[in-house]
Amino acid sequence: GENVEQHPSTLSVQEGDSAVIKCTYSDSASNYFPWYKQELGKGPQLIIDIRSNVGEKKDQRIAVTLNKTAKHFSLHITETQPEDSAVYFCAARTNFGNEKLTFGTGTRLTIIP
Amino acid sequence: GAVVSQHPSWVICKSGTSVKIECRSLDFQATTMFWYRQFPKQSLMLMATSNEGSKATYEQGVEKDKFLINHASLTLSTLTVTSAHPEDSSFYICSGARQRGWPYEQYFGPGTRLTVT
């Protein structure tokens, strides 16, 4: 089955600086890679996703890059703000009748004011 | 956006009793719903996948007779924890898959915190 590794497990960034979270996956058949933000006591919120036919996607301060050859994808948050503090999960999924997401282990991002 | 609600948001029950958690997709039809369990500071663990009108598919190690899942409509799925024990205390999160082209997008509910005393 798919295995997703996520690094780092914790990340502290000065407000205004950029944060980068990296994930690797094992199943070359995976073709959908969402990122979720989870605040304390809440469910995960989809913040951005990327499909295997795209190398990069941006949405305001958030961007995701995908390297299919190396089987890794990354989340980039620029101009970080205190409200960006949360746990971020990457995930991977194939689309061949099995729509189960495999999650990374999460990254606790803390923005230092 | 795609909104998924859960009810209740938290529940405390006594050991041996059963608890039902509802999951609703408010503004879309979820052909597939997923139930996850999350322990503190850990990732989400998939418990089961359910398609509307079909029996749920449980992940290995998840007791289907203990965690009863019903997906009666395209907007409602329920998880019943039967004969709950303290070790069942956890954060339960449901998710609905919205089919809008490819790929299916998956949206999560706010979670239900279950405490079994």
PDB file of C-alpha atoms in Angstrom:
ATOM      1  CA  GLY A   1       0.000   0.000   0.000  1.00  0.00           C
ATOM      2  CA  GLU A   2       0.874   3.668  -0.128  1.00  0.00           C
ATOM      3  CA  ASN A   3       3.215   5.138   2.459  1.00  0.00           C
ATOM      4  CA  VAL A   4       3.558   8.882   2.952  1.00  0.00           C
ATOM      5  CA  GLU A   5       6.377  10.412   4.951  1.00  0.00           C
ATOM      6  CA  GLN A   6       6.268  14.006   6.088  1.00  0.00           C
ATOM      7  CA  HIS A   7       9.005  16.292   7.396  1.00  0.00           C
ATOM      8  CA  PRO A   8       9.592  18.110   9.606  1.00  0.00           C
ATOM      9  CA  SER A   9       7.312  17.087  12.452  1.00  0.00           C
ATOM     10  CA  THR A  10       7.582  20.551  14.000  1.00  0.00           C
ATOM     11  CA  LEU A  11       8.500  23.851  12.427  1.00  0.00           C
ATOM     12  CA  SER A  12       8.836  27.293  13.973  1.00  0.00           C
ATOM     13  CA  VAL A  13       9.022  30.269  11.673  1.00  0.00           C
ATOM     14  CA  GLN A  14       9.303  33.981  12.319  1.00  0.00           C
ATOM     15  CA  GLU A  15       6.239  35.880  11.193  1.00  0.00           C
ATOM     16  CA  GLY A  16       6.688  37.092   7.658  1.00  0.00           C
ATOM     17  CA  ASP A  17       9.162  34.382   6.729  1.00  0.00           C
ATOM     18  CA  SER A  18       8.400  31.364   4.543  1.00  0.00           C
ATOM     19  CA  ALA A  19       7.634  27.826   5.671  1.00  0.00           C
ATOM     20  CA  VAL A  20       8.235  24.665   3.673  1.00  0.00           C
ATOM     21  CA  ILE A  21       6.873  21.214   4.490  1.00  0.00           C
ATOM     22  CA  LYS A  22       7.956  18.187   2.479  1.00  0.00           C
ATOM     23  CA  CYS A  23       6.334  14.827   1.806  1.00  0.00           C
ATOM     24  CA  THR A  24       7.403  11.732  -0.049  1.00  0.00           C
ATOM     25  CA  TYR A  25       5.187   8.929  -1.256  1.00  0.00           C
ATOM     26  CA  SER A  26       5.867   5.376  -2.271  1.00  0.00           C
ATOM     27  CA  ASP A  27       3.162   4.391  -4.752  1.00  0.00           C
ATOM     28  CA  SER A  28       3.946   5.676  -8.244  1.00  0.00           C
ATOM     29  CA  ALA A  29       0.262   5.207  -9.093  1.00  0.00           C
ATOM     30  CA  SER A  30      -0.760   7.996  -6.704  1.00  0.00           C
ATOM     31  CA  ASN A  31      -2.084  10.916  -8.706  1.00  0.00           C
ATOM     32  CA  TYR A  32      -3.770  13.267  -6.266  1.00  0.00           C
ATOM     33  CA  PHE A  33      -2.017  15.125  -3.462  1.00  0.00           C
ATOM     34  CA  PRO A  34      -4.039  17.343  -1.116  1.00  0.00           C
ATOM     35  CA  TRP A  35      -2.820  19.362   1.831  1.00  0.00           C
ATOM     36  CA  TYR A  36      -4.923  19.864   4.935  1.00  0.00           C
ATOM     37  CA  LYS A  37      -4.668  22.340   7.782  1.00  0.00           C
ATOM     38  CA  GLN A  38      -5.969  21.245  11.166  1.00  0.00           C
ATOM     39  CA  GLU A  39      -6.472  23.653  14.017  1.00  0.00           C
ATOM     40  CA  LEU A  40      -6.728  22.439  17.577  1.00  0.00           C
ATOM     41  CA  GLY A  41      -9.971  20.573  18.228  1.00  0.00           C
ATOM     42  CA  LYS A  42     -11.175  20.869  14.657  1.00  0.00           C
ATOM     43  CA  GLY A  43     -11.331  18.721  11.567  1.00  0.00           C
ATOM     44  CA  PRO A  44      -8.812  19.029   8.730  1.00  0.00           C
ATOM     45  CA  GLN A  45      -9.468  21.751   6.184  1.00  0.00           C
ATOM     46  CA  LEU A  46      -8.423  21.318   2.559  1.00  0.00           C
ATOM     47  CA  ILE A  47      -6.148  24.238   1.709  1.00  0.00           C
ATOM     48  CA  ILE A  48      -4.685  23.230  -1.629  1.00  0.00           C
ATOM     49  CA  ASP A  49      -4.284  20.166  -3.789  1.00  0.00           C
ATOM     50  CA  ILE A  50      -2.336  19.144  -6.845  1.00  0.00           C
ATOM     51  CA  ARG A  51      -2.873  16.526  -9.474  1.00  0.00           C
ATOM     52  CA  SER A  52      -0.201  14.409 -11.059  1.00  0.00           C
ATOM     53  CA  ASN A  53      -0.405  16.180 -14.418  1.00  0.00           C
ATOM     54  CA  VAL A  54       0.670  19.484 -12.846  1.00  0.00           C
ATOM     55  CA  GLY A  55       4.052  20.412 -11.401  1.00  0.00           C
ATOM     56  CA  GLU A  56       3.079  23.455  -9.359  1.00  0.00           C
ATOM     57  CA  LYS A  57      -0.013  25.203  -8.111  1.00  0.00           C
ATOM     58  CA  LYS A  58      -0.402  28.508  -6.291  1.00  0.00           C
ATOM     59  CA  ASP A  59      -3.183  30.070  -4.294  1.00  0.00           C
ATOM     60  CA  GLN A  60      -2.227  33.459  -2.869  1.00  0.00           C
ATOM     61  CA  ARG A  61       0.403  32.767  -0.167  1.00  0.00           C
ATOM     62  CA  ILE A  62       0.237  29.001  -0.536  1.00  0.00           C
ATOM     63  CA  ALA A  63       1.897  26.903  -3.209  1.00  0.00           C
ATOM     64  CA  VAL A  64       2.446  23.209  -3.739  1.00  0.00           C
ATOM     65  CA  THR A  65       5.061  21.603  -5.952  1.00  0.00           C
ATOM     66  CA  LEU A  66       5.136  18.034  -7.189  1.00  0.00           C
ATOM     67  CA  ASN A  67       8.072  16.006  -8.478  1.00  0.00           C
ATOM     68  CA  LYS A  68       6.664  12.769  -9.837  1.00  0.00           C
ATOM     69  CA  THR A  69      10.040  11.347 -10.718  1.00  0.00           C
ATOM     70  CA  ALA A  70      11.329  11.722  -7.198  1.00  0.00           C
ATOM     71  CA  LYS A  71       7.909  11.026  -5.707  1.00  0.00           C
ATOM     72  CA  HIS A  72       7.849  14.022  -3.457  1.00  0.00           C
ATOM     73  CA  PHE A  73       5.699  17.094  -3.045  1.00  0.00           C
ATOM     74  CA  SER A  74       6.024  20.182  -0.911  1.00  0.00           C
ATOM     75  CA  LEU A  75       3.871  22.886   0.641  1.00  0.00           C
ATOM     76  CA  HIS A  76       5.191  26.428   0.610  1.00  0.00           C
ATOM     77  CA  ILE A  77       3.662  29.187   2.712  1.00  0.00           C
ATOM     78  CA  THR A  78       5.023  32.674   2.153  1.00  0.00           C
ATOM     79  CA  GLU A  79       4.651  35.804   4.292  1.00  0.00           C
ATOM     80  CA  THR A  80       3.528  33.675   7.211  1.00  0.00           C
ATOM     81  CA  GLN A  81       1.035  35.061   9.690  1.00  0.00           C
ATOM     82  CA  PRO A  82       0.120  33.973  13.226  1.00  0.00           C
ATOM     83  CA  GLU A  83      -3.110  32.436  11.949  1.00  0.00           C
ATOM     84  CA  ASP A  84      -1.047  30.030   9.878  1.00  0.00           C
ATOM     85  CA  SER A  85      -0.110  28.251  13.113  1.00  0.00           C
ATOM     86  CA  ALA A  86      -1.692  24.790  12.955  1.00  0.00           C
ATOM     87  CA  VAL A  87      -0.929  21.181  12.115  1.00  0.00           C
ATOM     88  CA  TYR A  88      -0.533  20.508   8.411  1.00  0.00           C
ATOM     89  CA  PHE A  89      -1.073  17.098   6.828  1.00  0.00           C
ATOM     90  CA  CYS A  90      -0.113  16.001   3.363  1.00  0.00           C
ATOM     91  CA  ALA A  91      -1.892  13.095   1.730  1.00  0.00           C
ATOM     92  CA  ALA A  92      -1.750  10.968  -1.390  1.00  0.00           C
ATOM     93  CA  ARG A  93      -4.314   8.963  -3.254  1.00  0.00           C
ATOM     94  CA  THR A  94      -4.728   6.937  -6.398  1.00  0.00           C
ATOM     95  CA  ASN A  95      -7.888   7.173  -8.441  1.00  0.00           C
ATOM     96  CA  PHE A  96      -8.401   3.618  -9.569  1.00  0.00           C
ATOM     97  CA  GLY A  97     -11.562   2.759  -7.683  1.00  0.00           C
ATOM     98  CA  ASN A  98      -9.758   3.151  -4.376  1.00  0.00           C
ATOM     99  CA  GLU A  99     -10.224   6.637  -3.079  1.00  0.00           C
ATOM    100  CA  LYS A 100      -8.561   6.213   0.252  1.00  0.00           C
ATOM    101  CA  LEU A 101      -6.281   9.016   1.263  1.00  0.00           C
ATOM    102  CA  THR A 102      -3.021   8.059   2.896  1.00  0.00           C
ATOM    103  CA  PHE A 103      -1.929  10.788   5.277  1.00  0.00           C
ATOM    104  CA  GLY A 104       1.466  11.928   6.348  1.00  0.00           C
ATOM    105  CA  THR A 105       2.268  12.151  10.033  1.00  0.00           C
ATOM    106  CA  GLY A 106       1.662  15.891  10.239  1.00  0.00           C
ATOM    107  CA  THR A 107       3.745  19.010  10.813  1.00  0.00           C
ATOM    108  CA  ARG A 108       3.050  21.341  13.699  1.00  0.00           C
ATOM    109  CA  LEU A 109       3.761  24.822  12.376  1.00  0.00           C
ATOM    110  CA  THR A 110       4.218  27.644  14.850  1.00  0.00           C
ATOM    111  CA  ILE A 111       4.507  31.216  13.657  1.00  0.00           C
ATOM    112  CA  ILE A 112       6.488  33.366  16.047  1.00  0.00           C
ATOM    113  CA  PRO A 113       5.161  36.950  16.199  1.00  0.00           C
TER     114      PRO A 113
ATOM    115  CA  GLY B   1     -17.556  25.670  -0.390  1.00  0.00           C
ATOM    116  CA  ALA B   2     -18.214  22.109   0.618  1.00  0.00           C
ATOM    117  CA  VAL B   3     -19.374  21.821   4.199  1.00  0.00           C
ATOM    118  CA  VAL B   4     -19.564  18.727   6.342  1.00  0.00           C
ATOM    119  CA  SER B   5     -21.113  18.829   9.776  1.00  0.00           C
ATOM    120  CA  GLN B   6     -20.938  16.386  12.660  1.00  0.00           C
ATOM    121  CA  HIS B   7     -23.138  15.946  15.654  1.00  0.00           C
ATOM    122  CA  PRO B   8     -22.476  15.909  18.478  1.00  0.00           C
ATOM    123  CA  SER B   9     -19.205  17.833  18.680  1.00  0.00           C
ATOM    124  CA  TRP B  10     -18.372  16.111  21.919  1.00  0.00           C
ATOM    125  CA  VAL B  11     -19.962  13.350  23.978  1.00  0.00           C
ATOM    126  CA  ILE B  12     -19.265  11.646  27.268  1.00  0.00           C
ATOM    127  CA  CYS B  13     -20.711   8.221  27.859  1.00  0.00           C
ATOM    128  CA  LYS B  14     -20.392   5.447  30.361  1.00  0.00           C
ATOM    129  CA  SER B  15     -18.567   2.243  29.619  1.00  0.00           C
ATOM    130  CA  GLY B  16     -20.862  -0.340  28.049  1.00  0.00           C
ATOM    131  CA  THR B  17     -23.248   2.097  26.428  1.00  0.00           C
ATOM    132  CA  SER B  18     -23.556   2.933  22.737  1.00  0.00           C
ATOM    133  CA  VAL B  19     -23.020   6.274  21.075  1.00  0.00           C
ATOM    134  CA  LYS B  20     -24.166   7.461  17.672  1.00  0.00           C
ATOM    135  CA  ILE B  21     -22.342  10.156  15.712  1.00  0.00           C
ATOM    136  CA  GLU B  22     -23.953  11.821  12.707  1.00  0.00           C
ATOM    137  CA  CYS B  23     -22.138  13.163   9.691  1.00  0.00           C
ATOM    138  CA  ARG B  24     -23.904  15.342   7.154  1.00  0.00           C
ATOM    139  CA  SER B  25     -22.783  16.909   3.898  1.00  0.00           C
ATOM    140  CA  LEU B  26     -24.665  20.200   3.914  1.00  0.00           C
ATOM    141  CA  ASP B  27     -24.223  21.553   0.418  1.00  0.00           C
ATOM    142  CA  PHE B  28     -23.183  18.620  -1.708  1.00  0.00           C
ATOM    143  CA  GLN B  29     -23.994  14.987  -2.240  1.00  0.00           C
ATOM    144  CA  ALA B  30     -21.361  12.673  -0.853  1.00  0.00           C
ATOM    145  CA  THR B  31     -21.417   9.422  -2.748  1.00  0.00           C
ATOM    146  CA  THR B  32     -18.652   8.178  -0.502  1.00  0.00           C
ATOM    147  CA  MET B  33     -18.086   8.956   3.139  1.00  0.00           C
ATOM    148  CA  PHE B  34     -15.129   8.077   5.296  1.00  0.00           C
ATOM    149  CA  TRP B  35     -14.723   7.697   9.019  1.00  0.00           C
ATOM    150  CA  TYR B  36     -11.426   8.425  10.701  1.00  0.00           C
ATOM    151  CA  ARG B  37     -10.102   8.195  14.173  1.00  0.00           C
ATOM    152  CA  GLN B  38      -7.404  10.477  15.520  1.00  0.00           C
ATOM    153  CA  PHE B  39      -5.458  10.150  18.735  1.00  0.00           C
ATOM    154  CA  PRO B  40      -3.782  13.192  20.302  1.00  0.00           C
ATOM    155  CA  LYS B  41      -0.875  14.525  18.274  1.00  0.00           C
ATOM    156  CA  GLN B  42      -1.228  11.750  15.737  1.00  0.00           C
ATOM    157  CA  SER B  43      -2.351  11.492  12.156  1.00  0.00           C
ATOM    158  CA  LEU B  44      -5.752  10.406  10.927  1.00  0.00           C
ATOM    159  CA  MET B  45      -6.417   6.694  10.829  1.00  0.00           C
ATOM    160  CA  LEU B  46      -9.029   5.531   8.357  1.00  0.00           C
ATOM    161  CA  MET B  47     -11.598   3.252   9.959  1.00  0.00           C
ATOM    162  CA  ALA B  48     -14.014   2.592   7.129  1.00  0.00           C
ATOM    163  CA  THR B  49     -15.318   3.723   3.793  1.00  0.00           C
ATOM    164  CA  SER B  50     -18.997   3.746   2.974  1.00  0.00           C
ATOM    165  CA  ASN B  51     -20.904   4.255  -0.224  1.00  0.00           C
ATOM    166  CA  GLU B  52     -24.515   5.339  -0.149  1.00  0.00           C
ATOM    167  CA  GLY B  53     -26.790   2.335   0.073  1.00  0.00           C
ATOM    168  CA  SER B  54     -23.969  -0.161   0.457  1.00  0.00           C
ATOM    169  CA  LYS B  55     -22.274  -1.853   3.357  1.00  0.00           C
ATOM    170  CA  ALA B  56     -19.218  -0.119   4.680  1.00  0.00           C
ATOM    171  CA  THR B  57     -15.738  -1.413   3.943  1.00  0.00           C
ATOM    172  CA  TYR B  58     -13.684  -1.579   7.100  1.00  0.00           C
ATOM    173  CA  GLU B  59      -9.946  -1.231   7.370  1.00  0.00           C
ATOM    174  CA  GLN B  60      -7.927  -4.097   8.727  1.00  0.00           C
ATOM    175  CA  GLY B  61      -8.080  -4.248  12.501  1.00  0.00           C
ATOM    176  CA  VAL B  62     -11.313  -2.249  12.809  1.00  0.00           C
ATOM    177  CA  GLU B  63     -14.136  -4.249  14.380  1.00  0.00           C
ATOM    178  CA  LYS B  64     -17.182  -3.867  12.181  1.00  0.00           C
ATOM    179  CA  ASP B  65     -19.511  -5.143  14.890  1.00  0.00           C
ATOM    180  CA  LYS B  66     -18.241  -2.522  17.274  1.00  0.00           C
ATOM    181  CA  PHE B  67     -18.196   0.423  14.898  1.00  0.00           C
ATOM    182  CA  LEU B  68     -21.460   0.307  12.989  1.00  0.00           C
ATOM    183  CA  ILE B  69     -21.626   2.548   9.960  1.00  0.00           C
ATOM    184  CA  ASN B  70     -24.753   3.437   8.069  1.00  0.00           C
ATOM    185  CA  HIS B  71     -24.798   5.544   4.914  1.00  0.00           C
ATOM    186  CA  ALA B  72     -28.504   5.753   4.237  1.00  0.00           C
ATOM    187  CA  SER B  73     -28.494   8.794   1.984  1.00  0.00           C
ATOM    188  CA  LEU B  74     -26.162  10.938  -0.067  1.00  0.00           C
ATOM    189  CA  THR B  75     -26.007  13.496   2.723  1.00  0.00           C
ATOM    190  CA  LEU B  76     -25.993  11.436   5.914  1.00  0.00           C
ATOM    191  CA  SER B  77     -23.762   8.812   7.415  1.00  0.00           C
ATOM    192  CA  THR B  78     -23.756   7.607  11.005  1.00  0.00           C
ATOM    193  CA  LEU B  79     -21.165   5.882  13.138  1.00  0.00           C
ATOM    194  CA  THR B  80     -22.371   3.979  16.178  1.00  0.00           C
ATOM    195  CA  VAL B  81     -19.819   2.908  18.745  1.00  0.00           C
ATOM    196  CA  THR B  82     -21.383  -0.069  20.475  1.00  0.00           C
ATOM    197  CA  SER B  83     -20.550  -1.178  23.987  1.00  0.00           C
ATOM    198  CA  ALA B  84     -18.038   1.621  24.302  1.00  0.00           C
ATOM    199  CA  HIS B  85     -14.962   1.220  26.490  1.00  0.00           C
ATOM    200  CA  PRO B  86     -12.417   3.780  27.693  1.00  0.00           C
ATOM    201  CA  GLU B  87     -10.003   2.751  24.951  1.00  0.00           C
ATOM    202  CA  ASP B  88     -12.596   3.909  22.398  1.00  0.00           C
ATOM    203  CA  SER B  89     -12.116   7.464  23.643  1.00  0.00           C
ATOM    204  CA  SER B  90     -10.820   9.421  20.693  1.00  0.00           C
ATOM    205  CA  PHE B  91     -11.515  12.144  18.162  1.00  0.00           C
ATOM    206  CA  TYR B  92     -13.732  10.787  15.382  1.00  0.00           C
ATOM    207  CA  ILE B  93     -13.811  12.632  12.081  1.00  0.00           C
ATOM    208  CA  CYS B  94     -15.978  11.978   9.061  1.00  0.00           C
ATOM    209  CA  SER B  95     -15.319  13.052   5.517  1.00  0.00           C
ATOM    210  CA  GLY B  96     -17.401  13.279   2.389  1.00  0.00           C
ATOM    211  CA  ALA B  97     -16.121  12.872  -1.140  1.00  0.00           C
ATOM    212  CA  ARG B  98     -17.595  15.345  -3.576  1.00  0.00           C
ATOM    213  CA  GLN B  99     -17.579  14.175  -7.122  1.00  0.00           C
ATOM    214  CA  ARG B 100     -16.894  17.122  -9.332  1.00  0.00           C
ATOM    215  CA  GLY B 101     -14.894  15.900 -12.242  1.00  0.00           C
ATOM    216  CA  TRP B 102     -11.574  14.288 -11.401  1.00  0.00           C
ATOM    217  CA  PRO B 103     -10.270  13.882  -8.821  1.00  0.00           C
ATOM    218  CA  TYR B 104     -12.811  13.490  -6.067  1.00  0.00           C
ATOM    219  CA  GLU B 105     -12.293  16.181  -3.478  1.00  0.00           C
ATOM    220  CA  GLN B 106     -12.627  15.145   0.129  1.00  0.00           C
ATOM    221  CA  TYR B 107     -13.972  17.447   2.804  1.00  0.00           C
ATOM    222  CA  PHE B 108     -13.834  16.813   6.517  1.00  0.00           C
ATOM    223  CA  GLY B 109     -16.247  17.437   9.314  1.00  0.00           C
ATOM    224  CA  PRO B 110     -15.250  19.274  12.507  1.00  0.00           C
ATOM    225  CA  GLY B 111     -14.867  16.051  14.451  1.00  0.00           C
ATOM    226  CA  THR B 112     -16.531  14.508  17.497  1.00  0.00           C
ATOM    227  CA  ARG B 113     -14.638  14.026  20.693  1.00  0.00           C
ATOM    228  CA  LEU B 114     -15.778  10.871  22.471  1.00  0.00           C
ATOM    229  CA  THR B 115     -14.873  10.266  26.091  1.00  0.00           C
ATOM    230  CA  VAL B 116     -15.849   6.961  27.642  1.00  0.00           C
ATOM    231  CA  THR B 117     -15.783   6.890  31.423  1.00  0.00           C
TER     232      THR B 117
END
